[in-house]
Coordinates of C-alpha atoms in Angstrom, one line a residue:
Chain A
X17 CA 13.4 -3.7 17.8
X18 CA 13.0 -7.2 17.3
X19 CA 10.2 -9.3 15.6
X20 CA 9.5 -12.6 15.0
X21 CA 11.8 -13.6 12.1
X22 CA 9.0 -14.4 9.4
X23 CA 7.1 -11.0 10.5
X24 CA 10.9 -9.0 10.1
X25 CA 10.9 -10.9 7.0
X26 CA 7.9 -10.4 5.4
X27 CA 7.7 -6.5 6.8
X28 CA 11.3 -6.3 4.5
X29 CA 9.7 -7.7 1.5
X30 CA 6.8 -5.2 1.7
X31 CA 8.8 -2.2 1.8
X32 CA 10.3 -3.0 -1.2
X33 CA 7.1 -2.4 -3.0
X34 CA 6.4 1.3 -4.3
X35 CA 4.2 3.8 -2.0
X36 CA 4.9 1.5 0.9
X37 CA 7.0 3.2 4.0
X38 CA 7.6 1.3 7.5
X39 CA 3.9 2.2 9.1
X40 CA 2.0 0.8 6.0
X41 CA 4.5 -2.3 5.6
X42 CA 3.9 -3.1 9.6
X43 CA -0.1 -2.8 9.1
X44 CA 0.1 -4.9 5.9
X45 CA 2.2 -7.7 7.5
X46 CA 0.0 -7.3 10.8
X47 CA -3.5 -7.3 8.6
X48 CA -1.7 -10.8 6.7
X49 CA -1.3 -12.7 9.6
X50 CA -4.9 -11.8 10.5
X51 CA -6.1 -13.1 7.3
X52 CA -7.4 -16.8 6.1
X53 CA -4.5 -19.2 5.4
X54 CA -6.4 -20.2 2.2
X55 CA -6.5 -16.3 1.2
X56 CA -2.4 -15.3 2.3
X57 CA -2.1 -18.1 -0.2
X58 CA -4.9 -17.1 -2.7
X59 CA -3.0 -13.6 -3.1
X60 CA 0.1 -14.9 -3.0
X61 CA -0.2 -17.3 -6.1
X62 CA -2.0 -14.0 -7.8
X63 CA 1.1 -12.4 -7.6
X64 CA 3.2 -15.2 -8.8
X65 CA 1.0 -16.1 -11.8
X66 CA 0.8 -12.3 -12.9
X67 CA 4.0 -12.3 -13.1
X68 CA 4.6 -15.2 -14.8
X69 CA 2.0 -15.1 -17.3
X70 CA 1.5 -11.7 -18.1
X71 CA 3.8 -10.2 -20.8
X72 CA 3.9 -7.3 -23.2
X73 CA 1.6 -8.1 -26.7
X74 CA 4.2 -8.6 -29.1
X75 CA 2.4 -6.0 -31.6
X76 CA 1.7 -3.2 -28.9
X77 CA 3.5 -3.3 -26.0
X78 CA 0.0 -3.7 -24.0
X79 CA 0.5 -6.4 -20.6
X80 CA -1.7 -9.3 -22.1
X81 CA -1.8 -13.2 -21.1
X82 CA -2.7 -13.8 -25.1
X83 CA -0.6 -12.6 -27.9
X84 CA -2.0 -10.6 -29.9
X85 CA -3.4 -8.6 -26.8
X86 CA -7.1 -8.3 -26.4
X87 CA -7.2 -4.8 -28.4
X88 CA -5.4 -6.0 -31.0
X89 CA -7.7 -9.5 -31.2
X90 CA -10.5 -7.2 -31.2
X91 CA -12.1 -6.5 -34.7
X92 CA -14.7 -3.8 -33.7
X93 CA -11.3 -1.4 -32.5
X94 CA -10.9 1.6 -34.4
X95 CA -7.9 0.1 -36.6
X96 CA -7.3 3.9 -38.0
X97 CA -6.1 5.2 -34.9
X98 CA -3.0 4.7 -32.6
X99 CA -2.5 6.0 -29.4
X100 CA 1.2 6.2 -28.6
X101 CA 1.6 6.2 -24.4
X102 CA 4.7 5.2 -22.1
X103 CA 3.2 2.5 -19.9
X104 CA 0.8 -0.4 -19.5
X105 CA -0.9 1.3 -16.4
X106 CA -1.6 4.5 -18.8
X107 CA -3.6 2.5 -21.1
X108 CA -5.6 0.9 -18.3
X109 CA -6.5 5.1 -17.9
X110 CA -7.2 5.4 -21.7
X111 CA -9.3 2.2 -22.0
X112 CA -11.5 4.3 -18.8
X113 CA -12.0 7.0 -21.5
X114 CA -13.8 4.8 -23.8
X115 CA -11.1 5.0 -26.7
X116 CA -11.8 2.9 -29.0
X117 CA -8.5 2.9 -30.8
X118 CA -5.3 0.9 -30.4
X119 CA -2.2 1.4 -28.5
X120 CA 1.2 1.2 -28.8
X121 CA 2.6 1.4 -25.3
X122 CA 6.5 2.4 -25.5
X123 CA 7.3 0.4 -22.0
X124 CA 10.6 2.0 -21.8
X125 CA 11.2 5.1 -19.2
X126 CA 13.3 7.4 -21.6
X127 CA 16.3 8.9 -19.6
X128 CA 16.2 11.4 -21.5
X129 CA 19.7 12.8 -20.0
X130 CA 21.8 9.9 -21.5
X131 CA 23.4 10.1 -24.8
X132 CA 21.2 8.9 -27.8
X133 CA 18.0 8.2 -25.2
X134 CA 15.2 9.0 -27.7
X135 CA 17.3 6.8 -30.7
X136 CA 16.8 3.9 -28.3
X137 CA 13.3 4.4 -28.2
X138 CA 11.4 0.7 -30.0
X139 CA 9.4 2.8 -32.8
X140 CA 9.8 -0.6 -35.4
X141 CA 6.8 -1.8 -34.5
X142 CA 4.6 1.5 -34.6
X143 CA 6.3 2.1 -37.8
X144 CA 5.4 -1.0 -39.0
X145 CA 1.3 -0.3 -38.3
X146 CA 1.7 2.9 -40.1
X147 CA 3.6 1.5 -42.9
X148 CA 0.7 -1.1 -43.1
X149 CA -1.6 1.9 -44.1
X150 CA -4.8 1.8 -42.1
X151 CA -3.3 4.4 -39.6
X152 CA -5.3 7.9 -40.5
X153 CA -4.1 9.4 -37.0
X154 CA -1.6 8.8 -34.2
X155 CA -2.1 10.2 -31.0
X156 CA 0.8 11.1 -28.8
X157 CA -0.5 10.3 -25.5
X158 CA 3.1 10.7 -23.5
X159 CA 2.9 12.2 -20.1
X160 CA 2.9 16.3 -19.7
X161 CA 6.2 16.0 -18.7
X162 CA 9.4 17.3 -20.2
X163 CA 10.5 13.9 -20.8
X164 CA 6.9 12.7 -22.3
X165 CA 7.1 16.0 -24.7
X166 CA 10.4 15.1 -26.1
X167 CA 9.5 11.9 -26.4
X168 CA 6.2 13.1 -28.6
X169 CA 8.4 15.2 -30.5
X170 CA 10.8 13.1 -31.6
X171 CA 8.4 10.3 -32.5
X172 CA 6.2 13.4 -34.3
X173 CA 9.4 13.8 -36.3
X174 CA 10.1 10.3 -37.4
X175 CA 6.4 9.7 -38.5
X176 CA 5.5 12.9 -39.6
X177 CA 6.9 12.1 -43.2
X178 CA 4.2 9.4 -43.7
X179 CA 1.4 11.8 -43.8
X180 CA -0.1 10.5 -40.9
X181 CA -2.4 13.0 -38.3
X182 CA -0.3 13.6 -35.2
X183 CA -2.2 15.1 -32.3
X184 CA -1.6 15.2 -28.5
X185 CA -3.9 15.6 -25.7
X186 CA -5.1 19.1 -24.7
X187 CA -3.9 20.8 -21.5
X188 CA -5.9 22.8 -19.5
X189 CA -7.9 22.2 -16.4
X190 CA -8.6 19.3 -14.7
X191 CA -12.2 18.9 -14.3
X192 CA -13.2 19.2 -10.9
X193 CA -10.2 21.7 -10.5
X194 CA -10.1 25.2 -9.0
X195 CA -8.6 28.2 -10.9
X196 CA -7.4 29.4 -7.9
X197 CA -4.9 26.7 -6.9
X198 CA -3.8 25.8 -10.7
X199 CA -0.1 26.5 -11.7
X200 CA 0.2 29.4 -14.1
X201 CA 1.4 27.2 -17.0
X202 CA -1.2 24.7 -17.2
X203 CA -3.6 27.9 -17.1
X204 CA -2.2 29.5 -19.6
X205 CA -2.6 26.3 -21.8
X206 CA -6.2 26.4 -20.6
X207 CA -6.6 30.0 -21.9
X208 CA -4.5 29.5 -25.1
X209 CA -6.9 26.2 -25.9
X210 CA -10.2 28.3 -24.9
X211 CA -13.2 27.2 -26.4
X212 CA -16.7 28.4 -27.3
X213 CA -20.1 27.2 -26.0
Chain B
X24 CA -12.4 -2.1 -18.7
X25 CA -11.3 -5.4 -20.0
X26 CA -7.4 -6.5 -18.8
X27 CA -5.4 -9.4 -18.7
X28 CA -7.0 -11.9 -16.5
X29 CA -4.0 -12.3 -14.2
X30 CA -3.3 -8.9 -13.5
X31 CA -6.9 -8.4 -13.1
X32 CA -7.2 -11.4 -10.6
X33 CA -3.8 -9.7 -8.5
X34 CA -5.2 -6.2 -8.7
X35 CA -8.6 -7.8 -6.9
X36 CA -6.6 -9.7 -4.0
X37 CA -4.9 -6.8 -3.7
X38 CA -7.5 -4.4 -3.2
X39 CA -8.8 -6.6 0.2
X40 CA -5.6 -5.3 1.5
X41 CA -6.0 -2.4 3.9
X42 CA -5.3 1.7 3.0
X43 CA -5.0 -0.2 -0.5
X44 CA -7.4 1.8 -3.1
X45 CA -8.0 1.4 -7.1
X46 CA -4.9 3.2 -7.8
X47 CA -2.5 2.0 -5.1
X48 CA -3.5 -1.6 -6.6
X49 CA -3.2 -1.2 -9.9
X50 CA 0.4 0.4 -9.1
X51 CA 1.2 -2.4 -7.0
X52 CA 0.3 -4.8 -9.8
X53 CA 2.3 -2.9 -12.3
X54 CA 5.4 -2.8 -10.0
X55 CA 5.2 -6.6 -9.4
X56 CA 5.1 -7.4 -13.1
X57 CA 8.3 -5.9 -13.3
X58 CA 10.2 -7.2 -10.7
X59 CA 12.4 -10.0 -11.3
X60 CA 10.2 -13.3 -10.8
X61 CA 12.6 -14.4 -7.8
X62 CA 11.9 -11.4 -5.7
X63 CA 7.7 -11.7 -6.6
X64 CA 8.4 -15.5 -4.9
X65 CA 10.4 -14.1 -2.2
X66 CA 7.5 -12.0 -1.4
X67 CA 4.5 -14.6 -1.9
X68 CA 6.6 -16.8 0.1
X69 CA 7.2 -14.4 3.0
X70 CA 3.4 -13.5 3.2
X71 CA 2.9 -17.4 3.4
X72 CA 5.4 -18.5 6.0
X73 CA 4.5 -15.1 7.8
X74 CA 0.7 -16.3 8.0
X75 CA 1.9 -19.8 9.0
X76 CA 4.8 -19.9 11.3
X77 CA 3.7 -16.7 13.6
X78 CA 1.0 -17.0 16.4
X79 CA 0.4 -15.4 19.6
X80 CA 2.4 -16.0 22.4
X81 CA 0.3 -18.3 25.0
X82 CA 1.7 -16.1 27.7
X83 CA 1.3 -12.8 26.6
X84 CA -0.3 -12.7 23.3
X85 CA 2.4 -11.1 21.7
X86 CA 3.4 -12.2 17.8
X87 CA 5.7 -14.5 17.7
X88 CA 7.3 -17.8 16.2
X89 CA 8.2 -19.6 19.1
X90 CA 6.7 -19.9 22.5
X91 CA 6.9 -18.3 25.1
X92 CA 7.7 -14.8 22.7
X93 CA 11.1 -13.5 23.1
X94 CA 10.1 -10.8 25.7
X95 CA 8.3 -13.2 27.7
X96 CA 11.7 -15.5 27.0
X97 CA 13.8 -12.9 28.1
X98 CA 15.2 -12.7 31.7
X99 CA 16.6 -9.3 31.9
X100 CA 12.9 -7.8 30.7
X101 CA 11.4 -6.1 34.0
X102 CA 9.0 -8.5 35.1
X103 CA 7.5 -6.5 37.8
X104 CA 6.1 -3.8 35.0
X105 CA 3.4 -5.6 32.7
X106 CA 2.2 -3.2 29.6
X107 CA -1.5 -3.9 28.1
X108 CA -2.0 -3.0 24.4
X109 CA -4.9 -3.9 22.1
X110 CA -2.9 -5.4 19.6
X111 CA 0.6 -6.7 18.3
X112 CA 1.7 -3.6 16.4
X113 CA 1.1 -1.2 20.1
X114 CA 3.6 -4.3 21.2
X115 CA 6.2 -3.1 18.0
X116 CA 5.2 1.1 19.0
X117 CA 6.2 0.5 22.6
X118 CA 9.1 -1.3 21.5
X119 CA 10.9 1.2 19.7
X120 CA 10.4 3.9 23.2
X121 CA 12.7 1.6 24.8
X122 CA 10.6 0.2 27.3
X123 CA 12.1 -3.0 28.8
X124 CA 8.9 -4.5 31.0
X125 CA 6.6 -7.4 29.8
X126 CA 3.6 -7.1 27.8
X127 CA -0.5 -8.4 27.7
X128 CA -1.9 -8.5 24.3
X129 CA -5.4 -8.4 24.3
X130 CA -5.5 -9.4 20.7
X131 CA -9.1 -8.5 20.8
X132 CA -11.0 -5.2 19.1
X133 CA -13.6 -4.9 21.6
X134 CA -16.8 -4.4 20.2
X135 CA -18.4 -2.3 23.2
X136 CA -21.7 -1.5 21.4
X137 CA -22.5 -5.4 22.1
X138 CA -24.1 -6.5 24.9
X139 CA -21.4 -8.3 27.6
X140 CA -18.4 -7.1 25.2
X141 CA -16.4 -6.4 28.4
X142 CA -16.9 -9.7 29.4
X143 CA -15.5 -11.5 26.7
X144 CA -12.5 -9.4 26.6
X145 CA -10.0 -12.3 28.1
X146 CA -8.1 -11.5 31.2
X147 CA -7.0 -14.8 31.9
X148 CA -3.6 -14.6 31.3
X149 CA -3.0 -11.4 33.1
X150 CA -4.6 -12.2 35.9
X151 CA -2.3 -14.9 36.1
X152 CA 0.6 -12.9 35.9
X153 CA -0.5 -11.0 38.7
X154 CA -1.5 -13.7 40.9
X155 CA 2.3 -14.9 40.7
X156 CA 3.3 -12.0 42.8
X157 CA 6.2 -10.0 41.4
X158 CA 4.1 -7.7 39.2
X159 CA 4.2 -3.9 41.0
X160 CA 2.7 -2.3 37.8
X161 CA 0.1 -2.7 35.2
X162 CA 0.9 0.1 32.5
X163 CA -2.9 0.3 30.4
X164 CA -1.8 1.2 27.3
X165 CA -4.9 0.9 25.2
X166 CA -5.6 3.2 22.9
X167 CA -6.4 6.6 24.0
X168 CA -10.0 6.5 22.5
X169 CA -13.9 5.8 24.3
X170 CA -13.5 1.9 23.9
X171 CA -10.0 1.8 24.4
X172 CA -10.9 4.0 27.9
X173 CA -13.4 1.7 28.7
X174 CA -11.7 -0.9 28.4
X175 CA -8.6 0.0 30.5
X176 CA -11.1 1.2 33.0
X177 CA -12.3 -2.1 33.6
X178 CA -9.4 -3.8 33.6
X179 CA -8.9 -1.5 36.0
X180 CA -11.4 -2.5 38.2
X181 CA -10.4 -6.5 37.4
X182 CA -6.9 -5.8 39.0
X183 CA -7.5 -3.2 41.4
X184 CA -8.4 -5.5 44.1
X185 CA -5.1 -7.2 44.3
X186 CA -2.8 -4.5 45.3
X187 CA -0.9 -3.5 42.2
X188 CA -0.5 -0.1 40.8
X189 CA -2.5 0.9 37.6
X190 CA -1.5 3.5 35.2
X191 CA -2.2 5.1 32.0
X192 CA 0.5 6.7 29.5
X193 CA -0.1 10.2 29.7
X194 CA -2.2 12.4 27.5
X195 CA -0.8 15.7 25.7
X196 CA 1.0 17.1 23.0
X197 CA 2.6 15.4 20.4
X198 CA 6.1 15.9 20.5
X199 CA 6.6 18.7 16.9
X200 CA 3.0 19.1 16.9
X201 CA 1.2 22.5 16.8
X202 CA -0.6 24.0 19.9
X203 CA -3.0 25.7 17.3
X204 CA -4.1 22.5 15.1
X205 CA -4.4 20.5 18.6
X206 CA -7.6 19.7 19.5
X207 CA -9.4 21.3 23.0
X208 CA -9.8 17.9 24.5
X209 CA -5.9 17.2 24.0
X210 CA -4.5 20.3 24.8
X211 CA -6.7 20.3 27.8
X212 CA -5.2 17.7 28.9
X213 CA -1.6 18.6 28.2
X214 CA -2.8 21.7 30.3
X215 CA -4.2 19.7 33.3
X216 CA -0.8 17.6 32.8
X217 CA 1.6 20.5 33.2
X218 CA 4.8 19.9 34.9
X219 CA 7.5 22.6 36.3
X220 CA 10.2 22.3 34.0

């Protein structure tokens, strides 16, 4: 089939991003050239500043334009507690929570499969907040994953010794779920983790 | 939730994009703060010379960057076949079926609700095309929906008068679907549309 070159082109560019197939680049690049000039250009600049401005907070890992990031700057956090997670986008989930803690976000997808994975792992600076000594509990917030509970465990293991809390999240049923359509393991968490009311 | 201003500002622009929800565009976002700054300028700059550089054809109102479009442009296209669609991406559907007439854009959602919305759908063009004499075929290809039905209806009328034969793509089964998930009005159709095989 052919386009007009700067639709071909800019179709291309779409698909690139994640979650986007050929039907969803075309009616992206069709709804574009419907939009305002001035707001093409107002989202396009959005992109390039993001990217150029926004960087990981040099004590937490969290994506900040201001170093330290905004959690850290913030005095009224709960200094006592760290919640360890693997990405940026899971503390934007966290923060939804109303955790008032602080993060340290690993930004590094552990392939786990490769040799000495989990030694190259950046645990200096969460080290460092324990060793500072406010740190009463640190919260393993990986992803239920295989990878994400290696990854807990081996960080559980190399902070353990400072006599720290180390938790996890509970499994069990989303809320909202059915019973019915739940796998058996994450049931069997549920029932394990059964509570009183 | 409180996040870093430029990320916050993409994640908005983003969400005016269409099919793109809270979580698509906070993906997004993520994904383009990690892609090499060159390819986030390759992209703003596609979306900006895609906006600019590509209009609609004054012939057919077909997307293009240079006028007449490259069908219109085209000599071995079929002129005596002209293909109506609602909007530039039918143009990039009918494409890909290997259909080698011309095409009318309307380039218009009708709005039939409003008073005189037929009216204002312009015909112009087409008319044109037909009054030059070598058209056998008008092929209305709106969309298989009330407006798009009405609409191809009186376009029908419009043309009728001059002696050119009007058709409509076919209704029926989509090719892999399911007789039991189809709808009665479709698979109706598909029954009236039977053919000896």
């Amino acid at each position: 089939m052919r386009l007009a070159r700067p639709l071909e082109k800019l179709i291309d560019e779409l698909l690139k991003l994640p979650g986007i197939g050929p039907k969803s680049a075309q009616r992206l690049a069709l709804f574009i050239l419907k939009m305002e000039p001035s707001e093409v250009r107002r989202l396009a600049a959005a992109m390039i500043e993001a990217r150029e401005k926004v960087f990981p907070c040099s004590r937490c890992g969290n994506l900040t334009d201001q170093d330290p990031c905004w959690v850290c700057a913030d005095e009224k956090r709960d200094e006592s507690v760290i919640c360890v997670v693997e990405e940026a986008g899971d503390v934007m989930s966290i923060e939804r929570t109303g955790y008032r803690g602080l993060y340290y976000v690993l930004n590094q997808e552990p392939h786990l499969m490769e040799e000495g994975a989990l030694e190259k792992l950046k645990l200096a600076g969460l080290l460092d907040m324990v060793d500072k000594g406010r740190v009463k509990e640190i919260i393993l917030a990986t992803n239920p994953t295989v990878d994400g509970e290696l990854v807990a465990r081996y960080i559980a293991g190399m902070v353990k010794a400072k006599g720290v809390k180390i938790t996890r999240p509970a499994h069990g049923l989303p809320v909202g779920g059915d019973i019915e359509y739940s796998d058996a393991l994450t049931l069997r968490k549920a029932l394990e983790g059964r509570q009183e009311i």
